[in-house]
C-alpha atoms as a printed R data frame, in Angstrom:
    type eleno elety resid chain resno       x       y      z
1   ATOM     1    CA   MET     A     1 107.505  76.858 46.632
2   ATOM     2    CA   SER     A     2 105.240  77.995 44.035
3   ATOM     3    CA   ARG     A     3 102.420  76.946 41.924
4   ATOM     4    CA   GLN     A     4 102.762  78.158 38.077
5   ATOM     5    CA   SER     A     5 102.511  76.987 34.496
6   ATOM     6    CA   THR     A     6 104.817  74.444 33.690
7   ATOM     7    CA   GLY     A     7 105.711  76.067 30.593
8   ATOM     8    CA   SER     A     8 108.611  74.540 28.628
9   ATOM     9    CA   ALA     A     9 110.952  73.579 31.336
10  ATOM    10    CA   PHE     A    10 109.247  70.395 31.512
11  ATOM    11    CA   THR     A    11 108.725  69.666 28.013
12  ATOM    12    CA   LYS     A    12 111.407  66.987 27.475
13  ATOM    13    CA   SER     A    13 111.773  66.349 31.108
14  ATOM    14    CA   LYS     A    14 112.384  62.574 33.139
15  ATOM    15    CA   THR     A    15 110.072  61.347 35.802
16  ATOM    16    CA   LEU     A    16 111.617  60.622 39.299
17  ATOM    17    CA   ASP     A    17 109.923  57.684 40.991
18  ATOM    18    CA   ASN     A    18 106.407  59.111 39.673
19  ATOM    19    CA   LYS     A    19 106.816  61.928 42.055
20  ATOM    20    CA   TYR     A    20 108.724  64.414 40.447
21  ATOM    21    CA   MET     A    21 109.633  66.009 37.161
22  ATOM    22    CA   LEU     A    22 112.904  67.037 36.296
23  ATOM    23    CA   GLY     A    23 113.169  70.120 34.284
24  ATOM    24    CA   ASP     A    24 115.784  72.367 33.632
25  ATOM    25    CA   GLU     A    25 119.295  72.824 35.119
26  ATOM    26    CA   ILE     A    26 119.403  75.840 37.529
27  ATOM    27    CA   GLY     A    27 122.777  75.391 39.102
28  ATOM    28    CA   LYS     A    28 125.684  73.012 39.802
29  ATOM    29    CA   GLY     A    29 128.059  72.244 42.519
30  ATOM    30    CA   ALA     A    30 130.903  70.276 43.465
31  ATOM    31    CA   TYR     A    31 128.725  67.246 43.985
32  ATOM    32    CA   GLY     A    32 126.118  67.584 41.330
33  ATOM    33    CA   ARG     A    33 123.825  69.498 39.404
34  ATOM    34    CA   VAL     A    34 120.600  71.421 40.509
35  ATOM    35    CA   TYR     A    35 117.370  71.310 38.603
36  ATOM    36    CA   LYS     A    36 113.886  72.874 38.996
37  ATOM    37    CA   GLY     A    37 111.420  70.126 39.322
38  ATOM    38    CA   LEU     A    38 107.516  69.657 39.578
39  ATOM    39    CA   ASP     A    39 105.976  67.860 42.417
40  ATOM    40    CA   LEU     A    40 103.494  65.837 40.724
41  ATOM    41    CA   GLU     A    41 101.298  65.436 43.720
42  ATOM    42    CA   ASN     A    42 100.538  69.213 44.574
43  ATOM    43    CA   GLY     A    43 101.658  71.159 41.398
44  ATOM    44    CA   ASP     A    44 104.778  73.092 43.416
45  ATOM    45    CA   PHE     A    45 108.149  73.519 42.037
46  ATOM    46    CA   VAL     A    46 110.969  72.024 43.829
47  ATOM    47    CA   ALA     A    47 114.878  72.171 43.287
48  ATOM    48    CA   ILE     A    48 116.331  68.720 42.937
49  ATOM    49    CA   LYS     A    49 119.867  68.180 43.507
50  ATOM    50    CA   GLN     A    50 121.259  65.327 41.591
51  ATOM    51    CA   VAL     A    51 124.539  63.591 42.429
52  ATOM    52    CA   SER     A    52 125.930  60.949 40.171
53  ATOM    53    CA   LEU     A    53 126.666  57.729 42.337
54  ATOM    54    CA   GLU     A    54 129.068  56.636 39.605
55  ATOM    55    CA   ASN     A    55 132.709  56.855 40.732
56  ATOM    56    CA   ILE     A    56 131.634  58.698 43.767
57  ATOM    57    CA   ALA     A    57 134.533  58.164 46.576
58  ATOM    58    CA   GLN     A    58 132.939  57.157 49.757
59  ATOM    59    CA   GLU     A    59 134.292  60.084 51.743
60  ATOM    60    CA   ASP     A    60 132.331  62.277 49.202
61  ATOM    61    CA   LEU     A    61 129.170  60.087 49.506
62  ATOM    62    CA   ASN     A    62 129.322  60.409 53.533
63  ATOM    63    CA   ILE     A    63 129.756  64.303 53.094
64  ATOM    64    CA   ILE     A    64 126.496  64.436 51.040
65  ATOM    65    CA   MET     A    65 124.720  62.249 53.524
66  ATOM    66    CA   GLN     A    66 125.854  64.335 56.219
67  ATOM    67    CA   GLU     A    67 124.164  67.281 54.387
68  ATOM    68    CA   ILE     A    68 120.775  65.619 54.339
69  ATOM    69    CA   ASP     A    69 120.993  64.631 58.071
70  ATOM    70    CA   LEU     A    70 121.524  68.358 59.052
71  ATOM    71    CA   LEU     A    71 118.953  69.516 56.663
72  ATOM    72    CA   LYS     A    72 116.304  67.107 58.076
73  ATOM    73    CA   ASN     A    73 116.392  68.760 61.383
74  ATOM    74    CA   LEU     A    74 116.344  72.429 60.061
75  ATOM    75    CA   ASN     A    75 113.183  74.509 60.219
76  ATOM    76    CA   HIS     A    76 113.472  78.086 59.649
77  ATOM    77    CA   LYS     A    77 112.314  80.775 57.428
78  ATOM    78    CA   ASN     A    78 115.839  81.705 56.371
79  ATOM    79    CA   ILE     A    79 117.011  78.010 55.610
80  ATOM    80    CA   VAL     A    80 116.144  76.260 52.622
81  ATOM    81    CA   LYS     A    81 113.586  73.440 53.218
82  ATOM    82    CA   TYR     A    82 114.382  70.071 52.951
83  ATOM    83    CA   LEU     A    83 111.681  67.976 51.425
84  ATOM    84    CA   GLY     A    84 113.028  64.353 50.882
85  ATOM    85    CA   SER     A    85 115.409  62.500 48.782
86  ATOM    86    CA   LEU     A    86 115.129  59.752 46.163
87  ATOM    87    CA   LYS     A    87 118.137  57.123 45.079
88  ATOM    88    CA   THR     A    88 118.098  55.351 41.879
89  ATOM    89    CA   LYS     A    89 120.795  52.931 40.353
90  ATOM    90    CA   SER     A    90 122.942  55.670 39.028
91  ATOM    91    CA   HIS     A    91 121.940  58.870 41.020
92  ATOM    92    CA   LEU     A    92 120.966  60.426 44.368
93  ATOM    93    CA   HIS     A    93 118.242  63.150 44.038
94  ATOM    94    CA   ILE     A    94 117.831  65.692 47.216
95  ATOM    95    CA   VAL     A    95 114.772  67.413 46.901
96  ATOM    96    CA   LEU     A    96 114.648  70.925 48.472
97  ATOM    97    CA   GLU     A    97 112.400  73.988 48.556
98  ATOM    98    CA   TYR     A    98 112.872  76.024 45.100
99  ATOM    99    CA   VAL     A    99 113.825  79.289 45.732
100 ATOM   100    CA   GLU     A   100 112.613  81.328 42.574
101 ATOM   101    CA   ASN     A   101 114.924  84.346 42.588
102 ATOM   102    CA   GLY     A   102 118.247  82.103 42.799
103 ATOM   103    CA   SER     A   103 121.178  83.575 44.289
104 ATOM   104    CA   LEU     A   104 122.390  86.926 45.625
105 ATOM   105    CA   ALA     A   105 125.476  86.429 43.760
106 ATOM   106    CA   ASN     A   106 123.630  86.641 40.427
107 ATOM   107    CA   ILE     A   107 121.525  89.585 41.859
108 ATOM   108    CA   ILE     A   108 124.653  91.830 42.595
109 ATOM   109    CA   LYS     A   109 126.449  90.969 39.788
110 ATOM   110    CA   PRO     A   110 127.998  94.244 38.176
111 ATOM   111    CA   ASN     A   111 125.638  95.845 35.953
112 ATOM   112    CA   LYS     A   112 122.686  93.616 36.222
113 ATOM   113    CA   PHE     A   113 120.698  96.362 38.519
114 ATOM   114    CA   GLY     A   114 122.948  99.010 39.029
115 ATOM   115    CA   PRO     A   115 124.486  99.935 42.386
116 ATOM   116    CA   PHE     A   116 122.996  97.786 45.394
117 ATOM   117    CA   PRO     A   117 121.305  99.943 47.468
118 ATOM   118    CA   GLU     A   118 122.469 100.073 51.236
119 ATOM   119    CA   SER     A   119 119.151  99.662 52.779
120 ATOM   120    CA   LEU     A   120 118.803  96.430 50.693
121 ATOM   121    CA   VAL     A   121 121.986  95.323 51.861
122 ATOM   122    CA   ALA     A   122 120.764  95.873 55.549
123 ATOM   123    CA   VAL     A   123 117.779  94.043 54.849
124 ATOM   124    CA   TYR     A   124 119.478  90.958 53.187
125 ATOM   125    CA   ILE     A   125 122.243  90.932 55.917
126 ATOM   126    CA   ALA     A   126 119.641  91.088 58.915
127 ATOM   127    CA   GLN     A   127 117.734  87.853 57.232
128 ATOM   128    CA   VAL     A   128 121.046  86.245 56.855
129 ATOM   129    CA   LEU     A   129 122.163  86.826 60.570
130 ATOM   130    CA   GLU     A   130 118.854  85.478 61.402
131 ATOM   131    CA   GLY     A   131 119.478  82.298 59.734
132 ATOM   132    CA   LEU     A   132 122.732  81.862 61.348
133 ATOM   133    CA   VAL     A   133 121.602  82.570 64.594
134 ATOM   134    CA   TYR     A   134 118.997  80.030 64.394
135 ATOM   135    CA   LEU     A   135 121.824  77.428 62.976
136 ATOM   136    CA   HIS     A   136 124.073  78.304 65.694
137 ATOM   137    CA   GLU     A   137 121.358  77.583 68.285
138 ATOM   138    CA   GLN     A   138 120.889  74.325 66.768
139 ATOM   139    CA   GLY     A   139 124.741  73.543 66.908
140 ATOM   140    CA   VAL     A   140 125.368  74.086 63.112
141 ATOM   141    CA   ILE     A   141 128.218  76.047 61.727
142 ATOM   142    CA   HIS     A   142 127.540  76.392 57.785
143 ATOM   143    CA   ARG     A   143 131.167  77.240 57.173
144 ATOM   144    CA   ASP     A   144 130.601  78.450 53.580
145 ATOM   145    CA   ILE     A   145 128.669  81.636 53.521
146 ATOM   146    CA   LYS     A   146 129.011  83.433 49.869
147 ATOM   147    CA   GLY     A   147 126.606  84.965 47.805
148 ATOM   148    CA   ALA     A   148 126.239  81.814 45.777
149 ATOM   149    CA   ASN     A   149 124.719  80.080 49.084
150 ATOM   150    CA   ILE     A   150 122.288  83.008 49.855
151 ATOM   151    CA   LEU     A   151 119.232  82.673 47.870
152 ATOM   152    CA   THR     A   152 116.261  85.105 47.755
153 ATOM   153    CA   THR     A   153 112.524  84.567 47.217
154 ATOM   154    CA   LYS     A   154 110.373  86.773 45.059
155 ATOM   155    CA   GLU     A   155 109.039  88.196 48.073
156 ATOM   156    CA   GLY     A   156 112.690  89.318 49.478
157 ATOM   157    CA   LEU     A   157 113.099  86.578 51.924
158 ATOM   158    CA   VAL     A   158 116.501  85.265 52.181
159 ATOM   159    CA   LYS     A   159 117.146  81.531 52.743
160 ATOM   160    CA   LEU     A   160 120.533  79.984 53.343
161 ATOM   161    CA   ALA     A   161 121.729  76.813 51.127
162 ATOM   162    CA   ASP     A   162 124.144  74.550 50.516
163 ATOM   163    CA   PHE     A   163 125.212  72.631 53.820
164 ATOM   164    CA   GLY     A   164 127.798  70.667 51.942
165 ATOM   165    CA   VAL     A   165 130.686  71.457 54.159
166 ATOM   166    CA   ALA     A   166 128.465  72.464 57.191
167 ATOM   167    CA   THR     A   167 129.062  70.450 60.479
168 ATOM   168    CA   LYS     A   168 127.463  69.790 63.837
169 ATOM   169    CA   LEU     A   169 129.525  71.465 66.619
170 ATOM   170    CA   THR     A   170 130.266  69.420 69.567
171 ATOM   171    CA   GLU     A   171 132.828  70.782 72.678
172 ATOM   172    CA   ALA     A   172 135.413  68.325 71.241
173 ATOM   173    CA   ASP     A   173 135.303  70.542 67.952
174 ATOM   174    CA   VAL     A   174 135.742  73.957 69.850
175 ATOM   175    CA   ASN     A   175 139.644  73.843 69.622
176 ATOM   176    CA   THR     A   176 139.768  72.145 66.019
177 ATOM   177    CA   HIS     A   177 141.049  74.405 63.566
178 ATOM   178    CA   SER     A   178 140.036  72.806 60.109
179 ATOM   179    CA   VAL     A   179 139.567  75.455 57.762
180 ATOM   180    CA   VAL     A   180 136.887  74.906 54.830
181 ATOM   181    CA   GLY     A   181 134.895  77.474 52.736
182 ATOM   182    CA   THR     A   182 135.356  79.310 49.785
183 ATOM   183    CA   PRO     A   183 138.717  81.296 49.720
184 ATOM   184    CA   TYR     A   184 137.569  85.014 48.892
185 ATOM   185    CA   TRP     A   185 134.485  84.629 50.987
186 ATOM   186    CA   MET     A   186 136.173  83.473 54.156
187 ATOM   187    CA   ALA     A   187 137.093  85.385 57.244
188 ATOM   188    CA   PRO     A   188 140.705  86.740 57.354
189 ATOM   189    CA   GLU     A   189 141.336  84.933 60.565
190 ATOM   190    CA   ASP     A   190 140.240  81.557 58.782
191 ATOM   191    CA   HIS     A   191 143.370  82.204 56.347
192 ATOM   192    CA   SER     A   192 146.154  83.073 59.133
193 ATOM   193    CA   GLY     A   193 145.029  80.257 60.996
194 ATOM   194    CA   LYS     A   194 144.099  82.432 64.407
């Protein structure tokens, strides 16, 4: 989170519950759009995931609520922080820590910065692994690690995001072989069913 001038991103914005100002769209996913927001109490930028409640299947809403429940209990430097949620008649708004540099997928796009240095790859991988170790210690499996779900701060800190398909592991789950994730980012053994 950071305090900066609000600039033009909030000139035509909408206020949520007199707590947050909704700014420009910064991303979208399976269940909604993500906006840059402004916390009106402290001036910090936040990310606000907006999920439309119109025509949403109960199963999809359950997945979103599971994501919120998981995030509420996670506290680690390499995990995006959950800050709260607001519900209106038409939308559920999930308020998260704003990670200003965006996704690793955008940073490593071809021709954006040229070849990606191995030393930086090592730094990012080490941080991703720290986040994953923490998650596994909490009994959480992310199940969708990919460039779009790895965010970076301006200081170079990596944060894992998007826990929509994450799950809490129990002993009963150890032998379950349900496959979820993004195909080109999944481990080969997930595709082969081993």
